């Protein structure tokens, strides 16, 4: 099957190329950017003698005619315009930006400080949290791929939220990400001298994944109240660790909560629920599509601590996008994604 990728000069785009290059069904037919038309290895020399594709200008008619699916690895504010051009064409679209995720009018403008996409497209887009929205993804032509922090947080919270075991006013999410999550755009905050041997909080109570997390939690439990969500920058390239704290409604042991999570994710090939007393680290999922989860109930306080880790470029972006493409076309969702984590 033929695949086009728009936005291949960013980290999410080049990660898509890494996955699709070895995918047994999807073939990279064309790659596109608004930058100059040069071989992709000119932008990413590590692809020399591996991918010879030329970066092409965006031609909507040609992409729609030649390819079966197009991935949009473009920034928020750009994707919405591209999706609009594909809306009446016979091609499936997976958007990795935040442009189609927020359904409530005014939320996108408030959190992203940009003009929102066409309301009809937002309504049509299915939220691509693969393990929890499989049936909707199967029937969809347009996917809003989840954000990296949102993926990690929601995978950690889903089982206890759906089982209604938590105090809905008690959710605290502490997220920490590597620098690749900020993309390639130059900024003072991502300079080596600013990040190296440093650890800092950013976008305090203002991160744009906040309403995305709340929106999905509300589909699982209508009583969910606003969350507290903090984000921090780690001095490393890849990875997200999300530590979540929630108050339990009733007395439960770690063993009981682990049983719930193992039951919830028994058919989820990319979710590994760690045994009691074992907690994941970001390096243990690096370069893979896994989400690893560790749990502990503090019986003294009645709080549950959830540790969820992903690779922000894989399960948090390109990996989940390809997983969604597999589901859309009726393939095994693990196809082309069964790579072992890179360690050490």
Tab-separated table of C-alpha atoms in Angstrom:
chain	number	residue	atom	x	y	z
A	1	UNK	CA	0.000	0.000	0.000
A	2	UNK	CA	1.289	3.452	-0.891
A	3	UNK	CA	1.925	6.027	1.837
A	4	UNK	CA	2.687	9.742	1.677
A	5	UNK	CA	4.167	11.719	4.556
A	6	UNK	CA	3.900	15.500	4.820
A	7	UNK	CA	6.248	17.201	7.257
A	8	UNK	CA	9.213	14.848	7.080
A	9	UNK	CA	11.780	17.415	8.178
A	10	UNK	CA	10.620	17.301	11.820
A	11	UNK	CA	11.392	14.611	14.386
A	12	UNK	CA	7.922	13.046	14.212
A	13	UNK	CA	8.119	12.893	10.433
A	14	UNK	CA	11.541	11.278	10.284
A	15	UNK	CA	10.421	8.749	12.932
A	16	UNK	CA	7.529	7.839	10.626
A	17	UNK	CA	10.064	7.178	7.876
A	18	UNK	CA	12.079	4.903	10.185
A	19	UNK	CA	8.986	2.796	10.912
A	20	UNK	CA	7.512	2.800	7.405
A	21	UNK	CA	10.855	1.851	5.804
A	22	UNK	CA	10.648	-1.588	7.442
A	23	UNK	CA	6.847	-1.982	7.354
A	24	UNK	CA	5.864	-5.142	5.410
A	25	UNK	CA	2.789	-3.564	3.766
A	26	UNK	CA	3.087	0.225	3.745
A	27	UNK	CA	5.473	1.578	1.138
A	28	UNK	CA	6.838	5.126	1.293
A	29	UNK	CA	5.584	6.505	-2.014
A	30	UNK	CA	6.288	10.198	-1.471
A	31	UNK	CA	7.515	12.617	1.172
A	32	UNK	CA	6.622	16.279	1.244
A	33	UNK	CA	7.568	19.566	2.843
A	34	UNK	CA	7.368	23.278	2.168
A	35	UNK	CA	11.179	23.378	2.187
A	36	UNK	CA	13.398	23.055	-0.867
A	37	UNK	CA	13.203	19.918	-2.985
A	38	UNK	CA	16.262	17.878	-2.013
A	39	UNK	CA	16.941	14.212	-1.154
A	40	UNK	CA	15.691	13.387	2.344
A	41	UNK	CA	19.238	12.426	3.385
A	42	UNK	CA	20.241	16.023	2.740
A	43	UNK	CA	18.070	16.959	5.736
A	44	UNK	CA	18.908	13.786	7.696
A	45	UNK	CA	22.346	12.396	6.700
A	46	UNK	CA	21.758	9.218	8.740
A	47	UNK	CA	19.382	8.150	5.944
A	48	UNK	CA	22.109	8.242	3.268
A	49	UNK	CA	22.019	5.070	1.110
A	50	UNK	CA	18.902	3.969	3.027
A	51	UNK	CA	16.209	6.298	1.666
A	52	UNK	CA	16.711	8.005	-1.658
A	53	UNK	CA	13.295	9.706	-1.766
A	54	UNK	CA	13.231	13.324	-2.820
A	55	UNK	CA	11.397	15.835	-0.640
A	56	UNK	CA	8.622	17.117	-2.889
A	57	UNK	CA	6.289	20.083	-2.831
A	58	UNK	CA	2.755	19.320	-1.641
A	59	UNK	CA	0.412	18.363	-4.507
A	60	UNK	CA	-2.951	17.392	-2.989
A	61	UNK	CA	-4.452	15.874	-6.144
A	62	UNK	CA	-1.393	13.773	-6.877
A	63	UNK	CA	-1.053	12.535	-3.281
A	64	UNK	CA	-4.747	11.595	-3.179
A	65	UNK	CA	-4.556	9.785	-6.515
A	66	UNK	CA	-1.306	7.918	-5.870
A	67	UNK	CA	-1.485	7.049	-2.148
A	68	UNK	CA	-3.817	5.132	0.145
A	69	UNK	CA	-3.036	7.099	3.309
A	70	UNK	CA	-1.259	10.339	4.163
A	71	UNK	CA	0.392	11.144	7.483
A	72	UNK	CA	0.498	14.812	8.482
A	73	UNK	CA	3.552	15.375	10.712
A	74	UNK	CA	3.120	19.130	10.549
A	75	UNK	CA	2.815	21.746	13.306
A	76	UNK	CA	-0.472	22.763	14.883
A	77	UNK	CA	-2.067	25.497	12.832
A	78	UNK	CA	-0.715	23.989	9.608
A	79	UNK	CA	-2.350	20.561	9.666
A	80	UNK	CA	-5.890	21.942	9.754
A	81	UNK	CA	-5.364	23.654	6.395
A	82	UNK	CA	-3.909	20.487	4.866
A	83	UNK	CA	-6.751	18.313	6.173
A	84	UNK	CA	-9.239	20.689	4.605
A	85	UNK	CA	-7.601	20.140	1.199
A	86	UNK	CA	-7.901	16.359	1.569
A	87	UNK	CA	-11.445	16.361	2.990
A	88	UNK	CA	-13.248	15.599	-0.284
A	89	UNK	CA	-10.654	13.217	-1.679
A	90	UNK	CA	-10.440	9.440	-1.570
A	91	UNK	CA	-7.594	9.045	0.891
A	92	UNK	CA	-7.267	8.256	4.586
A	93	UNK	CA	-5.618	10.947	6.729
A	94	UNK	CA	-3.768	10.638	10.051
A	95	UNK	CA	-2.923	13.987	11.649
A	96	UNK	CA	-0.167	14.007	14.288
A	97	UNK	CA	-0.796	17.636	15.325
A	98	UNK	CA	-3.301	18.892	17.886
A	99	UNK	CA	-5.546	20.570	15.317
A	100	UNK	CA	-8.369	18.003	15.313
A	101	UNK	CA	-8.300	16.693	18.876
A	102	UNK	CA	-10.435	19.175	20.798
A	103	UNK	CA	-14.182	18.910	20.125
A	104	UNK	CA	-15.525	21.702	22.331
A	105	UNK	CA	-15.811	25.044	20.471
A	106	UNK	CA	-13.315	27.622	21.685
A	107	UNK	CA	-11.009	25.128	23.440
A	108	UNK	CA	-8.450	24.993	20.647
A	109	UNK	CA	-8.228	28.782	20.410
A	110	UNK	CA	-7.867	29.056	24.183
A	111	UNK	CA	-5.081	26.507	24.567
A	112	UNK	CA	-3.238	26.677	21.235
A	113	UNK	CA	-3.701	30.415	20.601
A	114	UNK	CA	-4.491	29.702	16.933
A	115	UNK	CA	-7.537	29.618	14.706
A	116	UNK	CA	-9.291	26.250	14.873
A	117	UNK	CA	-9.950	23.830	12.038
A	118	UNK	CA	-13.264	23.498	10.229
A	119	UNK	CA	-15.832	22.327	12.810
A	120	UNK	CA	-17.097	19.596	10.475
A	121	UNK	CA	-13.601	18.107	10.204
A	122	UNK	CA	-13.140	18.233	13.981
A	123	UNK	CA	-16.431	16.413	14.428
A	124	UNK	CA	-15.490	13.820	11.820
A	125	UNK	CA	-12.022	13.099	13.263
A	126	UNK	CA	-11.701	10.066	15.528
A	127	UNK	CA	-9.378	10.373	18.512
A	128	UNK	CA	-6.690	7.778	17.832
A	129	UNK	CA	-5.970	6.348	21.261
A	130	UNK	CA	-5.424	2.942	19.714
A	131	UNK	CA	-6.086	0.562	22.603
A	132	UNK	CA	-9.294	2.301	23.657
A	133	UNK	CA	-10.885	3.494	20.397
A	134	UNK	CA	-10.222	0.553	18.065
A	135	UNK	CA	-13.745	0.174	16.692
A	136	UNK	CA	-14.108	3.868	15.850
A	137	UNK	CA	-10.640	3.923	14.266
A	138	UNK	CA	-11.557	0.949	12.039
A	139	UNK	CA	-14.475	2.872	10.548
A	140	UNK	CA	-12.756	6.235	10.180
A	141	UNK	CA	-11.079	8.047	7.275
A	142	UNK	CA	-9.659	10.789	9.505
A	143	UNK	CA	-7.654	10.269	12.696
A	144	UNK	CA	-6.583	12.852	15.268
A	145	UNK	CA	-3.461	11.186	16.644
A	146	UNK	CA	-3.150	11.822	20.413
A	147	UNK	CA	-0.487	14.027	21.973
A	148	UNK	CA	2.522	12.452	23.665
A	149	UNK	CA	1.762	13.540	27.226
A	150	UNK	CA	-1.921	12.757	26.723
A	151	UNK	CA	-1.142	9.228	25.541
A	152	UNK	CA	1.026	8.467	28.541
A	153	UNK	CA	-1.441	9.956	31.035
A	154	UNK	CA	-4.569	8.397	29.541
A	155	UNK	CA	-3.074	4.925	29.237
A	156	UNK	CA	-2.201	5.146	32.919
A	157	UNK	CA	-5.581	6.464	34.033
A	158	UNK	CA	-7.991	4.546	31.805
A	159	UNK	CA	-8.672	1.357	33.799
A	160	UNK	CA	-9.362	2.986	37.192
A	161	UNK	CA	-11.323	5.826	35.589
A	162	UNK	CA	-13.574	3.515	33.576
A	163	UNK	CA	-14.057	1.296	36.650
A	164	UNK	CA	-15.043	4.421	38.654
A	165	UNK	CA	-12.628	3.621	41.452
A	166	UNK	CA	-11.222	7.136	41.863
A	167	UNK	CA	-12.198	10.421	43.454
A	168	UNK	CA	-12.887	12.480	40.336
A	169	UNK	CA	-11.524	15.691	41.908
A	170	UNK	CA	-8.183	14.207	42.923
A	171	UNK	CA	-6.265	13.673	39.655
A	172	UNK	CA	-2.710	15.047	39.674
A	173	UNK	CA	-0.485	14.329	36.659
A	174	UNK	CA	3.249	15.017	36.790
A	175	UNK	CA	4.767	14.705	33.305
A	176	UNK	CA	8.431	14.762	32.310
A	177	UNK	CA	9.662	14.728	28.710
A	178	UNK	CA	12.881	14.663	26.713
A	179	UNK	CA	13.771	17.581	24.473
A	180	UNK	CA	12.662	16.007	21.176
A	181	UNK	CA	9.086	16.679	22.274
A	182	UNK	CA	9.690	20.356	21.545
A	183	UNK	CA	10.578	19.619	17.913
A	184	UNK	CA	13.371	21.164	15.847
A	185	UNK	CA	12.383	24.815	16.122
A	186	UNK	CA	15.139	26.905	17.674
A	187	UNK	CA	14.391	28.234	21.150
A	188	UNK	CA	16.415	29.283	24.149
A	189	UNK	CA	14.755	26.638	26.313
A	190	UNK	CA	16.051	23.771	24.193
A	191	UNK	CA	19.662	24.942	23.870
A	192	UNK	CA	22.253	22.466	25.184
A	193	UNK	CA	23.531	24.921	27.808
A	194	UNK	CA	19.965	25.404	29.099
A	195	UNK	CA	18.990	21.725	29.171
A	196	UNK	CA	22.206	19.930	30.117
A	197	UNK	CA	22.563	19.261	33.874
A	198	UNK	CA	19.228	20.991	34.377
A	199	UNK	CA	15.624	20.060	35.126
A	200	UNK	CA	12.797	22.554	34.881
A	201	UNK	CA	9.049	22.947	34.852
A	202	UNK	CA	7.355	24.711	31.932
A	203	UNK	CA	3.860	25.792	30.810
A	204	UNK	CA	2.673	25.657	34.412
A	205	UNK	CA	-1.085	24.869	34.352
A	206	UNK	CA	-1.080	25.953	30.690
A	207	UNK	CA	0.005	22.913	28.683
A	208	UNK	CA	-2.165	22.341	25.606
A	209	UNK	CA	-2.598	18.629	26.333
A	210	UNK	CA	-4.623	19.465	29.465
A	211	UNK	CA	-8.041	19.780	27.723
A	212	UNK	CA	-7.238	16.749	25.558
A	213	UNK	CA	-6.717	14.589	28.651
A	214	UNK	CA	-9.844	15.951	30.335
A	215	UNK	CA	-11.956	15.444	27.211
A	216	UNK	CA	-11.082	11.752	26.945
A	217	UNK	CA	-11.444	11.147	30.690
A	218	UNK	CA	-14.967	12.602	30.475
A	219	UNK	CA	-15.916	10.051	27.815
A	220	UNK	CA	-15.035	7.344	30.342
A	221	UNK	CA	-16.548	9.019	33.416
A	222	UNK	CA	-18.902	12.001	33.216
A	223	UNK	CA	-18.040	13.087	36.761
A	224	UNK	CA	-14.377	13.915	36.052
A	225	UNK	CA	-13.376	17.339	37.370
A	226	UNK	CA	-10.532	19.566	36.098
A	227	UNK	CA	-7.120	17.964	36.519
A	228	UNK	CA	-3.821	19.344	37.777
A	229	UNK	CA	-1.205	18.753	35.083
A	230	UNK	CA	2.440	19.808	35.333
A	231	UNK	CA	5.103	19.331	32.642
A	232	UNK	CA	8.883	19.238	33.036
A	233	UNK	CA	11.834	19.114	30.646
A	234	UNK	CA	14.403	16.362	31.130
A	235	UNK	CA	18.038	16.628	29.947
A	236	UNK	CA	17.671	13.744	27.466
A	237	UNK	CA	16.439	13.266	23.904
A	238	UNK	CA	13.617	10.718	24.032
A	239	UNK	CA	11.058	9.575	26.551
A	240	UNK	CA	8.163	10.572	28.764
A	241	UNK	CA	7.545	9.532	32.340
A	242	UNK	CA	4.143	10.402	33.725
A	243	UNK	CA	3.589	9.945	37.441
A	244	UNK	CA	-0.082	10.147	38.356
A	245	UNK	CA	-1.642	10.461	41.802
A	246	UNK	CA	-5.326	9.728	42.474
A	247	UNK	CA	-7.427	9.167	45.588
A	248	UNK	CA	-9.230	5.825	45.590
A	249	UNK	CA	-12.914	5.493	46.485
A	250	UNK	CA	-12.698	2.640	48.930
A	251	UNK	CA	-9.985	0.351	50.214
A	252	UNK	CA	-7.978	-1.529	47.614
A	253	UNK	CA	-4.646	-3.283	47.585
A	254	UNK	CA	-1.938	-2.954	44.937
A	255	UNK	CA	-2.659	-6.565	43.987
A	256	UNK	CA	-6.326	-5.757	43.270
A	257	UNK	CA	-5.508	-2.729	41.118
A	258	UNK	CA	-2.872	-4.689	39.214
A	259	UNK	CA	-5.470	-7.349	38.474
A	260	UNK	CA	-7.765	-4.675	37.015
A	261	UNK	CA	-4.967	-3.314	34.786
A	262	UNK	CA	-3.900	-6.744	33.586
A	263	UNK	CA	-7.518	-7.552	32.688
A	264	UNK	CA	-7.967	-4.198	30.942
A	265	UNK	CA	-4.832	-4.575	28.835
A	266	UNK	CA	-4.802	-8.332	28.254
A	267	UNK	CA	-5.352	-7.814	24.492
A	268	UNK	CA	-3.067	-4.789	24.207
A	269	UNK	CA	0.207	-5.966	22.683
A	270	UNK	CA	1.997	-2.676	23.349
A	271	UNK	CA	1.033	-2.247	27.010
A	272	UNK	CA	3.187	-3.961	29.605
A	273	UNK	CA	1.822	-3.826	33.148
A	274	UNK	CA	4.726	-4.399	35.521
A	275	UNK	CA	4.409	-6.808	38.466
A	276	UNK	CA	4.071	-5.475	41.998
A	277	UNK	CA	7.180	-3.654	43.207
A	278	UNK	CA	8.530	-3.160	39.665
A	279	UNK	CA	8.418	0.285	38.068
A	280	UNK	CA	9.386	1.261	34.505
A	281	UNK	CA	11.981	3.773	33.381
A	282	UNK	CA	11.996	5.697	30.108
A	283	UNK	CA	15.050	3.886	28.708
A	284	UNK	CA	13.173	0.596	28.919
A	285	UNK	CA	10.767	1.694	26.152
A	286	UNK	CA	13.132	3.860	24.040
A	287	UNK	CA	12.725	3.386	20.296
A	288	UNK	CA	9.666	1.163	20.767
A	289	UNK	CA	5.886	1.470	20.679
A	290	UNK	CA	5.477	0.153	24.220
A	291	UNK	CA	3.722	1.842	27.091
A	292	UNK	CA	4.935	0.404	30.393
A	293	UNK	CA	2.890	0.913	33.557
A	294	UNK	CA	3.772	0.436	37.216
A	295	UNK	CA	1.354	0.794	40.138
A	296	UNK	CA	1.309	1.137	43.904
A	297	UNK	CA	-1.495	1.729	46.379
A	298	UNK	CA	-0.474	3.644	49.483
A	299	UNK	CA	-2.890	2.081	51.961
A	300	UNK	CA	-1.878	4.687	54.540
A	301	UNK	CA	-3.218	7.593	52.451
A	302	UNK	CA	-5.647	5.765	50.171
A	303	UNK	CA	-3.850	7.126	47.100
A	304	UNK	CA	-2.870	5.222	43.984
A	305	UNK	CA	0.403	6.091	42.275
A	306	UNK	CA	0.565	5.238	38.568
A	307	UNK	CA	3.834	5.390	36.621
A	308	UNK	CA	3.405	5.387	32.827
A	309	UNK	CA	6.350	5.608	30.417
A	310	UNK	CA	6.507	5.888	26.623
A	311	UNK	CA	8.883	6.997	23.895
A	312	UNK	CA	7.400	10.374	22.953
A	313	UNK	CA	8.328	9.943	19.258
A	314	UNK	CA	6.992	6.384	19.060
A	315	UNK	CA	3.916	5.594	21.169
A	316	UNK	CA	3.563	9.350	21.684
A	317	UNK	CA	3.556	10.169	17.955
A	318	UNK	CA	4.749	8.160	14.926
A	319	UNK	CA	4.410	4.673	16.434
A	320	UNK	CA	0.813	5.197	17.470
A	321	UNK	CA	0.085	6.811	14.072
A	322	UNK	CA	1.246	3.661	12.254
A	323	UNK	CA	-0.635	1.520	14.785
A	324	UNK	CA	-3.775	3.482	13.867
A	325	UNK	CA	-3.086	3.026	10.149
A	326	UNK	CA	-2.820	-0.726	10.709
A	327	UNK	CA	-6.198	-0.706	12.466
A	328	UNK	CA	-7.820	1.457	9.763
A	329	UNK	CA	-6.822	-0.995	7.016
A	330	UNK	CA	-7.660	-4.127	8.985
A	331	UNK	CA	-4.085	-5.317	9.579
A	332	UNK	CA	-2.639	-6.679	12.801
A	333	UNK	CA	-2.001	-3.503	14.796
A	334	UNK	CA	1.510	-4.681	15.694
A	335	UNK	CA	2.546	-4.891	12.010
A	336	UNK	CA	5.862	-3.135	11.442
A	337	UNK	CA	6.026	-2.028	15.093
A	338	UNK	CA	7.446	-5.032	16.896
A	339	UNK	CA	10.898	-3.536	17.405
A	340	UNK	CA	12.607	-4.249	20.717
A	341	UNK	CA	13.407	-1.196	22.888
A	342	UNK	CA	16.905	0.254	22.465
A	343	UNK	CA	18.982	-0.516	25.550
A	344	UNK	CA	21.124	0.801	27.059
